[in-house]
Amino acid sequence: MDTATVDNFREAFRGSIILPEDAAYDDVRALYNGMIDKRPRLIAQCTDTADVATAVRFGREQEQLIAVRGGGHNGPGLGSCDDGLLIDLSRMTGIHVEPDSAIVRAQPGCTQGDLDHATHAYGLAVPAGIVSTTGMAGLTLGGGHGYLSRLHGLTVDNLLEAEVVLADGRIVIANINRHEDLFWALRGGGGNFGIVTSFLLQAHPVDTVFAGPILWDLAHARQIMAWYRDFLPEAPRQLGMFLGLKRVPSMAPFPEALWDRLVCALLCCHTGPEDEAMAIMQSVREALPEPLMDGMTSMPFPAWQSAFDAILPKGLQWYWKGDFVHELSDSAIEVHLEHAARIPSGSLSLMHLYPIDGAVHDTHSDAMAWPCREATWSMVIAGIDRDPARAETVSRWARDYWEALHPFHDGGGYINFMMDEGSERIQAIYGANYPRLARIKGRYDPDNTFRVNQNILPDTTSQQKAHR
């Protein structure tokens, strides 16, 4: 792209255009995962939907590889590209809450923390993840599970409508009545079908919660995991709880005496009345050994959502892999224990088991693109470290752990817990929904303009037949 081409783009674009020679370039291009380094040819920081459409058309005209970044929390670094156009939505952070209907409209640059802050003022929350720095766009388009999922479903179950810039630059509205196939695909199909510039989301009454971490020495993990697999599916839906095997981070709010200790953790959040929450947690305490730490207390929901943000800042070394889990057998637990005992000292590496039950099971697997309603848990194994010199160590630990456990699972996994793992893995994740996704991709993005993602290859066969 010569100077005149870029200047013409600037005239039609209201946001900022950043080139490699600009002082801000390195800061703006930096990715959440410090293990990955990409250098786009041009970064277009959009201010509104019109800017997004302009950038898409420009990228197509100039035959540029196009990457899209929302909140910038993508693990495999698919929110950028080398030697192409990065369409950066991070400045588009507007949120409007309608308290009477509990409906929220949010732009794609919003983080989960932005959304929590805006909705909490009205005693509301949208089901989302567990870290407030997570970008809402990628989280939603990939599914979105967290503390509220057992009661109110996935984030994508609460998506009512989307404004979308398509690959040809057109702007459309997708909902259950308009562009129904596109709306079906957006709910779990990732960024394959267009750039969502506005999300209309259903919120729910959530205010003060009874929440916190409970930690036990790893020696108790076998008992706790066996208890967890039986207890949680029958527990009240108001209780969000996930299990983790990890080392205690060497920082507040954890006591210094526990830093770097191998533990089994339950991260809990009850959204009902405090007396009900305390009664349930008392039954948990009676069933399990004395913990090393019990941090359960009443707090505003956004405080719990952001409690561990400082532990996971931008720029850490990340390698993660996931699977959907149908059954947590005794044999699988033994594999967990073997690999949890090898978590590299000083790292933030972990295994989490998030519940996929309750309200998530109320929707059928073919109702939208998100594929695995019959799962019981969503597992992620993440190698994480502050030191780039230890990137290979934590990556190898995570790969070995996942490969040892994968035979216990059926091939499917959460699209937001994947590295760049290839088309065969993507097809396994979407299962029976994949052919329909490929046909919709063929209709809305036949040239695969939006391919810097967990890519669904376009099937244009039906379009070709229609034109005969």
Short mmCIF file of C-alpha atoms in Angstrom, two decimals:
data_model
loop_
_atom_site.label_atom_id
_atom_site.label_comp_id
_atom_site.label_asym_id
_atom_site.label_seq_id
_atom_site.Cartn_x
_atom_site.Cartn_y
_atom_site.Cartn_z
CA MET A 1 0.00 0.00 0.00
CA ASP A 2 1.51 3.29 -1.07
CA THR A 3 1.07 6.60 0.74
CA ALA A 4 -1.70 7.81 -1.58
CA THR A 5 -3.73 4.64 -0.94
CA VAL A 6 -3.46 5.06 2.81
CA ASP A 7 -4.28 8.77 2.56
CA ASN A 8 -7.45 7.98 0.61
CA PHE A 9 -8.41 5.53 3.33
CA ARG A 10 -7.85 8.19 5.99
CA GLU A 11 -10.25 10.55 4.25
CA ALA A 12 -13.08 8.02 4.48
CA PHE A 13 -12.25 6.84 8.02
CA ARG A 14 -13.02 8.68 11.28
CA GLY A 15 -10.87 6.59 13.61
CA SER A 16 -7.08 6.29 13.87
CA ILE A 17 -4.88 4.59 11.31
CA ILE A 18 -1.62 3.30 12.72
CA LEU A 19 1.35 2.25 10.60
CA PRO A 20 4.53 0.37 11.61
CA GLU A 21 6.55 3.60 11.67
CA ASP A 22 4.16 5.29 14.14
CA ALA A 23 5.20 5.67 17.79
CA ALA A 24 2.04 3.94 19.06
CA TYR A 25 2.40 0.90 16.79
CA ASP A 26 4.11 -1.52 19.19
CA ASP A 27 1.78 -0.74 22.07
CA VAL A 28 -1.35 -1.06 19.95
CA ARG A 29 -0.32 -4.27 18.20
CA ALA A 30 0.69 -6.06 21.44
CA LEU A 31 -1.38 -9.18 22.14
CA TYR A 32 -2.85 -10.57 25.35
CA ASN A 33 -0.75 -13.70 24.92
CA GLY A 34 2.87 -12.61 25.25
CA MET A 35 3.96 -15.86 23.59
CA ILE A 36 2.70 -14.56 20.22
CA ASP A 37 4.09 -11.61 18.25
CA LYS A 38 2.38 -10.34 15.09
CA ARG A 39 3.08 -7.31 12.93
CA PRO A 40 0.11 -6.09 10.86
CA ARG A 41 0.81 -3.82 7.91
CA LEU A 42 -1.87 -1.37 9.05
CA ILE A 43 -4.08 -1.02 12.14
CA ALA A 44 -7.47 0.65 11.72
CA GLN A 45 -8.88 1.71 15.11
CA CYS A 46 -12.60 2.10 14.45
CA THR A 47 -14.95 4.53 16.18
CA ASP A 48 -18.28 3.23 14.88
CA THR A 49 -20.03 0.78 12.55
CA ALA A 50 -19.42 2.99 9.52
CA ASP A 51 -15.68 2.84 10.19
CA VAL A 52 -15.84 -0.96 10.37
CA ALA A 53 -17.65 -1.17 7.03
CA THR A 54 -15.15 1.25 5.47
CA ALA A 55 -12.22 -0.81 6.77
CA VAL A 56 -13.68 -4.08 5.48
CA ARG A 57 -14.23 -2.64 2.01
CA PHE A 58 -10.72 -1.16 2.01
CA GLY A 59 -9.19 -4.48 3.02
CA ARG A 60 -11.06 -6.31 0.28
CA GLU A 61 -10.15 -3.74 -2.38
CA GLN A 62 -6.48 -3.90 -1.41
CA GLU A 63 -6.55 -7.72 -1.17
CA GLN A 64 -5.29 -7.59 2.39
CA LEU A 65 -5.48 -10.39 4.94
CA ILE A 66 -8.01 -9.11 7.51
CA ALA A 67 -7.89 -9.77 11.26
CA VAL A 68 -10.39 -8.44 13.78
CA ARG A 69 -9.77 -7.56 17.43
CA GLY A 70 -12.45 -6.76 19.99
CA GLY A 71 -11.44 -6.79 23.65
CA GLY A 72 -8.13 -8.40 22.70
CA HIS A 73 -8.27 -11.45 25.01
CA ASN A 74 -7.76 -14.15 22.37
CA GLY A 75 -5.44 -16.93 23.56
CA PRO A 76 -4.00 -18.10 20.21
CA GLY A 77 -3.46 -14.53 19.00
CA LEU A 78 -6.17 -14.64 16.33
CA GLY A 79 -7.02 -10.99 17.03
CA SER A 80 -4.17 -9.91 14.76
CA CYS A 81 -2.16 -10.97 11.72
CA ASP A 82 1.20 -10.54 10.06
CA ASP A 83 1.48 -8.22 7.05
CA GLY A 84 -2.26 -7.53 6.77
CA LEU A 85 -5.01 -5.24 8.00
CA LEU A 86 -5.99 -5.34 11.68
CA ILE A 87 -9.48 -3.95 12.25
CA ASP A 88 -9.31 -2.87 15.89
CA LEU A 89 -12.66 -2.44 17.67
CA SER A 90 -11.23 -1.72 21.13
CA ARG A 91 -12.36 1.93 21.10
CA MET A 92 -15.99 0.93 20.50
CA THR A 93 -17.04 0.56 24.14
CA GLY A 94 -20.50 2.12 24.30
CA ILE A 95 -23.09 0.41 26.52
CA HIS A 96 -26.77 1.26 26.99
CA VAL A 97 -28.91 -0.45 29.63
CA GLU A 98 -32.72 -0.54 29.52
CA PRO A 99 -33.53 -1.34 33.17
CA ASP A 100 -37.25 -2.01 32.68
CA SER A 101 -36.67 -4.77 30.13
CA ALA A 102 -33.20 -5.72 31.46
CA ILE A 103 -31.86 -5.48 27.91
CA VAL A 104 -28.35 -4.22 27.22
CA ARG A 105 -26.82 -2.98 23.97
CA ALA A 106 -23.03 -3.20 23.93
CA GLN A 107 -20.37 -2.42 21.35
CA PRO A 108 -17.67 -4.99 20.49
CA GLY A 109 -14.73 -3.31 22.23
CA CYS A 110 -16.32 -3.78 25.66
CA THR A 111 -14.72 -6.03 28.21
CA GLN A 112 -16.69 -8.08 30.66
CA GLY A 113 -15.72 -5.55 33.31
CA ASP A 114 -17.22 -2.72 31.24
CA LEU A 115 -20.48 -4.62 30.96
CA ASP A 116 -20.53 -5.56 34.67
CA HIS A 117 -19.95 -1.95 35.66
CA ALA A 118 -22.80 -0.65 33.49
CA THR A 119 -25.35 -3.29 34.45
CA HIS A 120 -24.54 -3.44 38.16
CA ALA A 121 -25.84 0.10 38.61
CA TYR A 122 -29.30 -1.36 37.88
CA GLY A 123 -28.85 -4.57 39.89
CA LEU A 124 -28.36 -6.59 36.70
CA ALA A 125 -25.74 -8.78 35.06
CA VAL A 126 -25.25 -10.58 31.76
CA PRO A 127 -23.97 -14.17 32.03
CA ALA A 128 -20.34 -14.13 30.96
CA GLY A 129 -16.93 -15.51 31.96
CA ILE A 130 -14.83 -15.33 35.13
CA VAL A 131 -12.23 -12.61 34.37
CA SER A 132 -13.37 -9.02 33.89
CA THR A 133 -10.66 -8.22 31.31
CA THR A 134 -12.17 -10.73 28.87
CA GLY A 135 -13.46 -9.15 25.66
CA MET A 136 -17.22 -9.55 25.39
CA ALA A 137 -17.30 -9.95 21.60
CA GLY A 138 -15.09 -13.03 21.36
CA LEU A 139 -16.55 -14.48 24.55
CA THR A 140 -20.11 -14.16 23.23
CA LEU A 141 -19.46 -15.40 19.70
CA GLY A 142 -17.65 -18.44 21.10
CA GLY A 143 -20.30 -19.26 23.72
CA GLY A 144 -19.48 -17.72 27.10
CA HIS A 145 -19.72 -19.76 30.29
CA GLY A 146 -19.11 -18.63 33.86
CA TYR A 147 -20.63 -18.24 37.31
CA LEU A 148 -24.14 -17.41 36.07
CA SER A 149 -24.42 -20.14 33.42
CA ARG A 150 -26.13 -22.75 35.60
CA LEU A 151 -28.92 -20.27 36.38
CA HIS A 152 -29.15 -18.14 33.22
CA GLY A 153 -27.36 -20.06 30.47
CA LEU A 154 -24.41 -19.16 28.28
CA THR A 155 -23.70 -15.62 27.15
CA VAL A 156 -24.79 -16.68 23.67
CA ASP A 157 -28.11 -17.96 25.07
CA ASN A 158 -28.76 -14.37 26.09
CA LEU A 159 -27.90 -12.81 22.74
CA LEU A 160 -31.08 -11.31 21.27
CA GLU A 161 -29.76 -9.51 18.23
CA ALA A 162 -26.56 -8.50 16.47
CA GLU A 163 -25.62 -5.74 14.05
CA VAL A 164 -23.13 -7.24 11.63
CA VAL A 165 -20.78 -5.88 8.97
CA LEU A 166 -20.54 -8.56 6.28
CA ALA A 167 -17.57 -9.41 4.10
CA ASP A 168 -18.87 -7.22 1.26
CA GLY A 169 -19.22 -4.21 3.62
CA ARG A 170 -23.01 -4.40 3.95
CA ILE A 171 -24.52 -3.81 7.40
CA VAL A 172 -27.33 -6.16 8.49
CA ILE A 173 -29.34 -6.94 11.60
CA ALA A 174 -29.49 -10.60 12.62
CA ASN A 175 -32.08 -11.98 15.05
CA ILE A 176 -34.73 -14.71 15.13
CA ASN A 177 -36.74 -12.89 12.43
CA ARG A 178 -34.09 -11.36 10.20
CA HIS A 179 -31.11 -13.22 8.72
CA GLU A 180 -32.11 -16.16 10.91
CA ASP A 181 -29.38 -18.47 9.59
CA LEU A 182 -26.73 -15.85 10.28
CA PHE A 183 -28.09 -15.37 13.79
CA TRP A 184 -27.99 -19.14 14.34
CA ALA A 185 -24.35 -19.23 13.23
CA LEU A 186 -23.21 -16.21 15.25
CA ARG A 187 -24.32 -17.90 18.46
CA GLY A 188 -21.21 -20.05 18.90
CA GLY A 189 -19.61 -19.90 15.45
CA GLY A 190 -17.03 -17.28 16.36
CA GLY A 191 -15.93 -14.49 14.02
CA ASN A 192 -16.41 -16.46 10.81
CA PHE A 193 -19.49 -14.73 9.42
CA GLY A 194 -18.92 -11.02 9.82
CA ILE A 195 -17.89 -8.35 12.30
CA VAL A 196 -20.49 -7.81 15.02
CA THR A 197 -20.63 -4.11 15.83
CA SER A 198 -23.50 -4.22 18.35
CA PHE A 199 -24.73 -6.94 20.70
CA LEU A 200 -28.24 -6.86 22.18
CA LEU A 201 -28.12 -8.96 25.34
CA GLN A 202 -30.57 -10.11 28.00
CA ALA A 203 -29.50 -9.26 31.54
CA HIS A 204 -30.81 -10.76 34.79
CA PRO A 205 -31.20 -9.61 38.39
CA VAL A 206 -27.81 -10.09 40.07
CA ASP A 207 -26.43 -7.78 42.73
CA THR A 208 -24.64 -8.92 45.89
CA VAL A 209 -23.31 -12.47 45.78
CA PHE A 210 -21.84 -14.86 48.34
CA ALA A 211 -18.59 -15.80 46.67
CA GLY A 212 -14.94 -16.62 47.06
CA PRO A 213 -12.21 -19.26 46.73
CA ILE A 214 -11.82 -22.32 48.95
CA LEU A 215 -8.43 -24.06 48.82
CA TRP A 216 -7.28 -27.51 49.94
CA ASP A 217 -3.90 -29.15 49.72
CA LEU A 218 -3.57 -31.19 46.53
CA ALA A 219 -3.44 -34.32 48.71
CA HIS A 220 -7.23 -33.99 49.10
CA ALA A 221 -7.93 -33.54 45.38
CA ARG A 222 -9.04 -37.13 44.74
CA GLN A 223 -11.77 -36.88 47.39
CA ILE A 224 -12.85 -33.38 46.35
CA MET A 225 -13.06 -34.20 42.63
CA ALA A 226 -15.16 -37.31 43.29
CA TRP A 227 -17.44 -35.27 45.54
CA TYR A 228 -17.67 -32.43 43.01
CA ARG A 229 -18.79 -34.67 40.14
CA ASP A 230 -21.71 -35.94 42.23
CA PHE A 231 -22.63 -32.78 44.13
CA LEU A 232 -22.74 -29.98 41.60
CA PRO A 233 -25.15 -31.37 38.98
CA GLU A 234 -27.75 -31.75 41.77
CA ALA A 235 -26.98 -28.42 43.48
CA PRO A 236 -29.33 -25.41 43.18
CA ARG A 237 -28.77 -23.47 39.98
CA GLN A 238 -28.05 -20.31 41.96
CA LEU A 239 -24.69 -21.86 42.86
CA GLY A 240 -21.98 -21.34 40.29
CA MET A 241 -18.90 -23.37 41.20
CA PHE A 242 -15.89 -24.58 39.28
CA LEU A 243 -12.98 -26.77 40.33
CA GLY A 244 -9.33 -25.99 39.78
CA LEU A 245 -5.99 -27.75 40.20
CA LYS A 246 -3.21 -25.16 40.39
CA ARG A 247 -0.46 -23.49 42.39
CA VAL A 248 -1.43 -20.64 44.68
CA PRO A 249 -0.37 -17.38 42.99
CA SER A 250 2.40 -15.60 44.85
CA MET A 251 0.43 -12.43 45.50
CA ALA A 252 -2.58 -11.01 47.34
CA PRO A 253 -5.29 -11.89 48.19
CA PHE A 254 -3.66 -15.23 49.04
CA PRO A 255 -1.75 -15.63 52.34
CA GLU A 256 1.99 -15.62 51.80
CA ALA A 257 2.29 -18.94 53.64
CA LEU A 258 0.37 -20.58 50.76
CA TRP A 259 2.22 -19.03 47.84
CA ASP A 260 3.24 -21.57 45.16
CA ARG A 261 1.57 -24.43 47.04
CA LEU A 262 -0.20 -27.09 44.97
CA VAL A 263 -3.91 -26.98 45.72
CA CYS A 264 -7.34 -28.15 44.71
CA ALA A 265 -9.65 -25.15 44.61
CA LEU A 266 -13.39 -24.52 44.43
CA LEU A 267 -14.29 -21.07 43.09
CA CYS A 268 -17.86 -20.37 44.17
CA CYS A 269 -20.57 -17.79 43.54
CA HIS A 270 -24.13 -18.00 44.92
CA THR A 271 -26.54 -15.38 43.58
CA GLY A 272 -29.45 -16.05 45.96
CA PRO A 273 -30.16 -14.83 49.50
CA GLU A 274 -27.14 -14.97 51.80
CA ASP A 275 -28.80 -17.32 54.30
CA GLU A 276 -29.47 -19.85 51.53
CA ALA A 277 -25.91 -19.49 50.28
CA MET A 278 -24.43 -19.98 53.74
CA ALA A 279 -26.56 -23.08 54.31
CA ILE A 280 -25.37 -24.66 51.07
CA MET A 281 -21.75 -23.79 51.75
CA GLN A 282 -22.05 -25.19 55.27
CA SER A 283 -23.06 -28.54 53.76
CA VAL A 284 -20.00 -28.31 51.51
CA ARG A 285 -17.71 -27.68 54.46
CA GLU A 286 -19.20 -30.62 56.37
CA ALA A 287 -18.65 -32.97 53.45
CA LEU A 288 -15.01 -32.06 52.81
CA PRO A 289 -11.75 -31.81 54.77
CA GLU A 290 -10.68 -28.65 56.58
CA PRO A 291 -9.48 -26.19 53.91
CA LEU A 292 -6.23 -24.24 53.85
CA MET A 293 -8.22 -21.10 53.02
CA ASP A 294 -11.91 -20.22 52.90
CA GLY A 295 -12.46 -16.83 51.28
CA MET A 296 -16.24 -16.97 50.95
CA THR A 297 -17.94 -13.66 51.76
CA SER A 298 -20.65 -11.31 50.51
CA MET A 299 -19.57 -8.83 47.83
CA PRO A 300 -20.89 -7.00 44.77
CA PHE A 301 -20.89 -9.27 41.72
CA PRO A 302 -18.40 -7.08 39.76
CA ALA A 303 -15.95 -7.34 42.67
CA TRP A 304 -15.92 -11.12 42.39
CA GLN A 305 -15.70 -11.01 38.60
CA SER A 306 -12.59 -8.84 38.82
CA ALA A 307 -11.02 -10.45 41.89
CA PHE A 308 -8.24 -12.17 39.98
CA ASP A 309 -7.56 -9.66 37.21
CA ALA A 310 -4.21 -8.69 38.73
CA ILE A 311 -3.06 -12.31 38.59
CA LEU A 312 -3.61 -12.54 34.82
CA PRO A 313 -2.43 -9.27 33.24
CA LYS A 314 -1.86 -8.79 29.53
CA GLY A 315 1.46 -10.10 28.25
CA LEU A 316 1.84 -13.42 30.10
CA GLN A 317 2.97 -16.56 28.30
CA TRP A 318 -0.12 -18.69 27.50
CA TYR A 319 -0.75 -22.12 26.04
CA TRP A 320 -4.17 -23.69 26.55
CA LYS A 321 -6.22 -26.62 25.33
CA GLY A 322 -9.71 -27.76 26.26
CA ASP A 323 -12.26 -30.55 26.02
CA PHE A 324 -15.90 -31.03 26.89
CA VAL A 325 -16.25 -33.64 29.64
CA HIS A 326 -19.25 -35.95 29.89
CA GLU A 327 -18.06 -38.17 32.72
CA LEU A 328 -15.35 -37.61 35.33
CA SER A 329 -14.33 -41.20 35.95
CA ASP A 330 -12.04 -42.45 38.71
CA SER A 331 -9.45 -43.28 36.03
CA ALA A 332 -9.60 -39.74 34.64
CA ILE A 333 -9.20 -38.32 38.14
CA GLU A 334 -5.98 -40.32 38.54
CA VAL A 335 -4.62 -38.77 35.34
CA HIS A 336 -5.56 -35.32 36.64
CA LEU A 337 -3.70 -35.94 39.87
CA GLU A 338 -0.60 -37.23 38.11
CA HIS A 339 -0.27 -34.12 35.94
CA ALA A 340 -1.41 -31.59 38.55
CA ALA A 341 1.47 -32.76 40.73
CA ARG A 342 3.81 -31.66 37.90
CA ILE A 343 2.58 -28.07 37.56
CA PRO A 344 5.84 -26.15 37.11
CA SER A 345 6.84 -24.32 40.29
CA GLY A 346 6.41 -20.57 40.15
CA SER A 347 3.97 -20.73 37.24
CA LEU A 348 0.30 -19.77 37.08
CA SER A 349 -0.54 -22.95 35.18
CA LEU A 350 -3.86 -24.63 35.96
CA MET A 351 -6.67 -27.00 35.12
CA HIS A 352 -10.25 -25.77 35.48
CA LEU A 353 -13.51 -27.75 35.22
CA TYR A 354 -16.44 -25.42 34.52
CA PRO A 355 -20.00 -26.75 34.84
CA ILE A 356 -22.08 -27.20 31.69
CA ASP A 357 -25.44 -28.04 33.22
CA GLY A 358 -28.54 -26.39 34.63
CA ALA A 359 -29.91 -23.76 32.25
CA VAL A 360 -27.31 -24.67 29.60
CA HIS A 361 -29.05 -28.03 29.22
CA ASP A 362 -32.43 -26.34 28.70
CA THR A 363 -31.43 -25.53 25.09
CA HIS A 364 -30.98 -28.23 22.43
CA SER A 365 -27.60 -28.65 20.73
CA ASP A 366 -29.00 -27.76 17.29
CA ALA A 367 -30.86 -24.62 18.45
CA MET A 368 -27.76 -22.55 17.67
CA ALA A 369 -24.17 -23.15 16.60
CA TRP A 370 -22.84 -23.77 20.13
CA PRO A 371 -22.65 -27.53 19.95
CA CYS A 372 -22.36 -29.48 23.16
CA ARG A 373 -25.40 -29.15 25.43
CA GLU A 374 -25.04 -32.71 26.67
CA ALA A 375 -21.63 -32.10 28.26
CA THR A 376 -21.28 -31.95 32.05
CA TRP A 377 -18.14 -29.82 32.23
CA SER A 378 -15.91 -27.69 30.06
CA MET A 379 -12.25 -28.36 30.85
CA VAL A 380 -9.31 -26.11 30.15
CA ILE A 381 -5.65 -26.90 30.78
CA ALA A 382 -3.54 -23.76 30.62
CA GLY A 383 0.20 -23.39 30.82
CA ILE A 384 0.81 -19.82 32.05
CA ASP A 385 3.99 -18.06 33.14
CA ARG A 386 5.35 -14.54 33.48
CA ASP A 387 8.80 -15.47 32.12
CA PRO A 388 9.20 -15.90 28.33
CA ALA A 389 12.13 -18.24 29.03
CA ARG A 390 9.66 -20.69 30.59
CA ALA A 391 7.14 -20.63 27.74
CA GLU A 392 8.17 -24.01 26.37
CA THR A 393 8.15 -25.59 29.85
CA VAL A 394 4.55 -24.60 30.61
CA SER A 395 3.41 -25.35 27.04
CA ARG A 396 4.86 -28.85 27.19
CA TRP A 397 3.20 -29.44 30.58
CA ALA A 398 -0.19 -28.37 29.19
CA ARG A 399 0.16 -30.48 26.01
CA ASP A 400 1.21 -33.58 27.94
CA TYR A 401 -1.67 -33.17 30.40
CA TRP A 402 -4.26 -32.69 27.63
CA GLU A 403 -2.94 -35.60 25.55
CA ALA A 404 -3.12 -37.91 28.56
CA LEU A 405 -6.74 -36.91 29.29
CA HIS A 406 -8.09 -36.56 25.76
CA PRO A 407 -8.81 -40.30 25.32
CA PHE A 408 -11.41 -39.97 28.11
CA HIS A 409 -13.35 -37.40 26.04
CA ASP A 410 -15.20 -37.44 22.72
CA GLY A 411 -13.26 -34.91 20.63
CA GLY A 412 -15.39 -31.83 21.24
CA GLY A 413 -14.19 -28.78 23.13
CA TYR A 414 -14.91 -25.13 23.81
CA ILE A 415 -13.88 -23.01 20.83
CA ASN A 416 -12.58 -20.27 23.16
CA PHE A 417 -10.18 -22.77 24.79
CA MET A 418 -8.29 -23.65 21.61
CA MET A 419 -4.95 -22.71 20.18
CA ASP A 420 -4.52 -22.86 16.39
CA GLU A 421 -5.33 -26.59 16.12
CA GLY A 422 -6.50 -27.06 12.53
CA SER A 423 -9.72 -27.74 10.65
CA GLU A 424 -10.14 -31.36 11.78
CA ARG A 425 -10.30 -30.27 15.41
CA ILE A 426 -12.78 -27.49 14.57
CA GLN A 427 -15.04 -29.97 12.80
CA ALA A 428 -14.87 -32.28 15.82
CA ILE A 429 -15.84 -29.42 18.12
CA TYR A 430 -18.93 -28.44 16.11
CA GLY A 431 -19.89 -32.02 15.30
CA ALA A 432 -23.31 -32.30 13.68
CA ASN A 433 -23.59 -28.49 13.47
CA TYR A 434 -20.52 -28.11 11.26
CA PRO A 435 -22.14 -28.77 7.84
CA ARG A 436 -24.78 -26.10 8.46
CA LEU A 437 -22.12 -23.66 9.64
CA ALA A 438 -20.11 -24.30 6.48
CA ARG A 439 -23.17 -23.63 4.30
CA ILE A 440 -23.91 -20.36 6.13
CA LYS A 441 -20.26 -19.38 5.82
CA GLY A 442 -20.55 -20.07 2.07
CA ARG A 443 -23.55 -17.76 1.87
CA TYR A 444 -22.21 -14.82 3.90
CA ASP A 445 -18.45 -15.09 3.35
CA PRO A 446 -17.84 -17.32 0.30
CA ASP A 447 -14.29 -16.00 -0.21
CA ASN A 448 -13.36 -16.65 3.43
CA THR A 449 -12.47 -13.01 3.99
CA PHE A 450 -12.82 -13.57 7.73
CA ARG A 451 -10.38 -16.45 8.15
CA VAL A 452 -8.05 -15.24 10.91
CA ASN A 453 -10.10 -17.15 13.49
CA GLN A 454 -11.03 -20.72 14.36
CA ASN A 455 -11.92 -21.05 10.74
CA ILE A 456 -14.96 -22.73 9.26
CA LEU A 457 -14.35 -23.35 5.57
CA PRO A 458 -17.14 -22.04 3.32
CA ASP A 459 -19.34 -24.58 1.55
CA THR A 460 -20.64 -22.80 -1.54
CA THR A 461 -22.25 -25.85 -3.14
CA SER A 462 -25.81 -24.78 -2.37
CA GLN A 463 -25.16 -21.27 -3.73
CA GLN A 464 -23.73 -22.71 -6.93
CA LYS A 465 -26.79 -24.92 -7.39
CA ALA A 466 -29.10 -21.95 -6.80
CA HIS A 467 -27.47 -20.02 -9.67
CA ARG A 468 -27.76 -22.85 -12.21
#
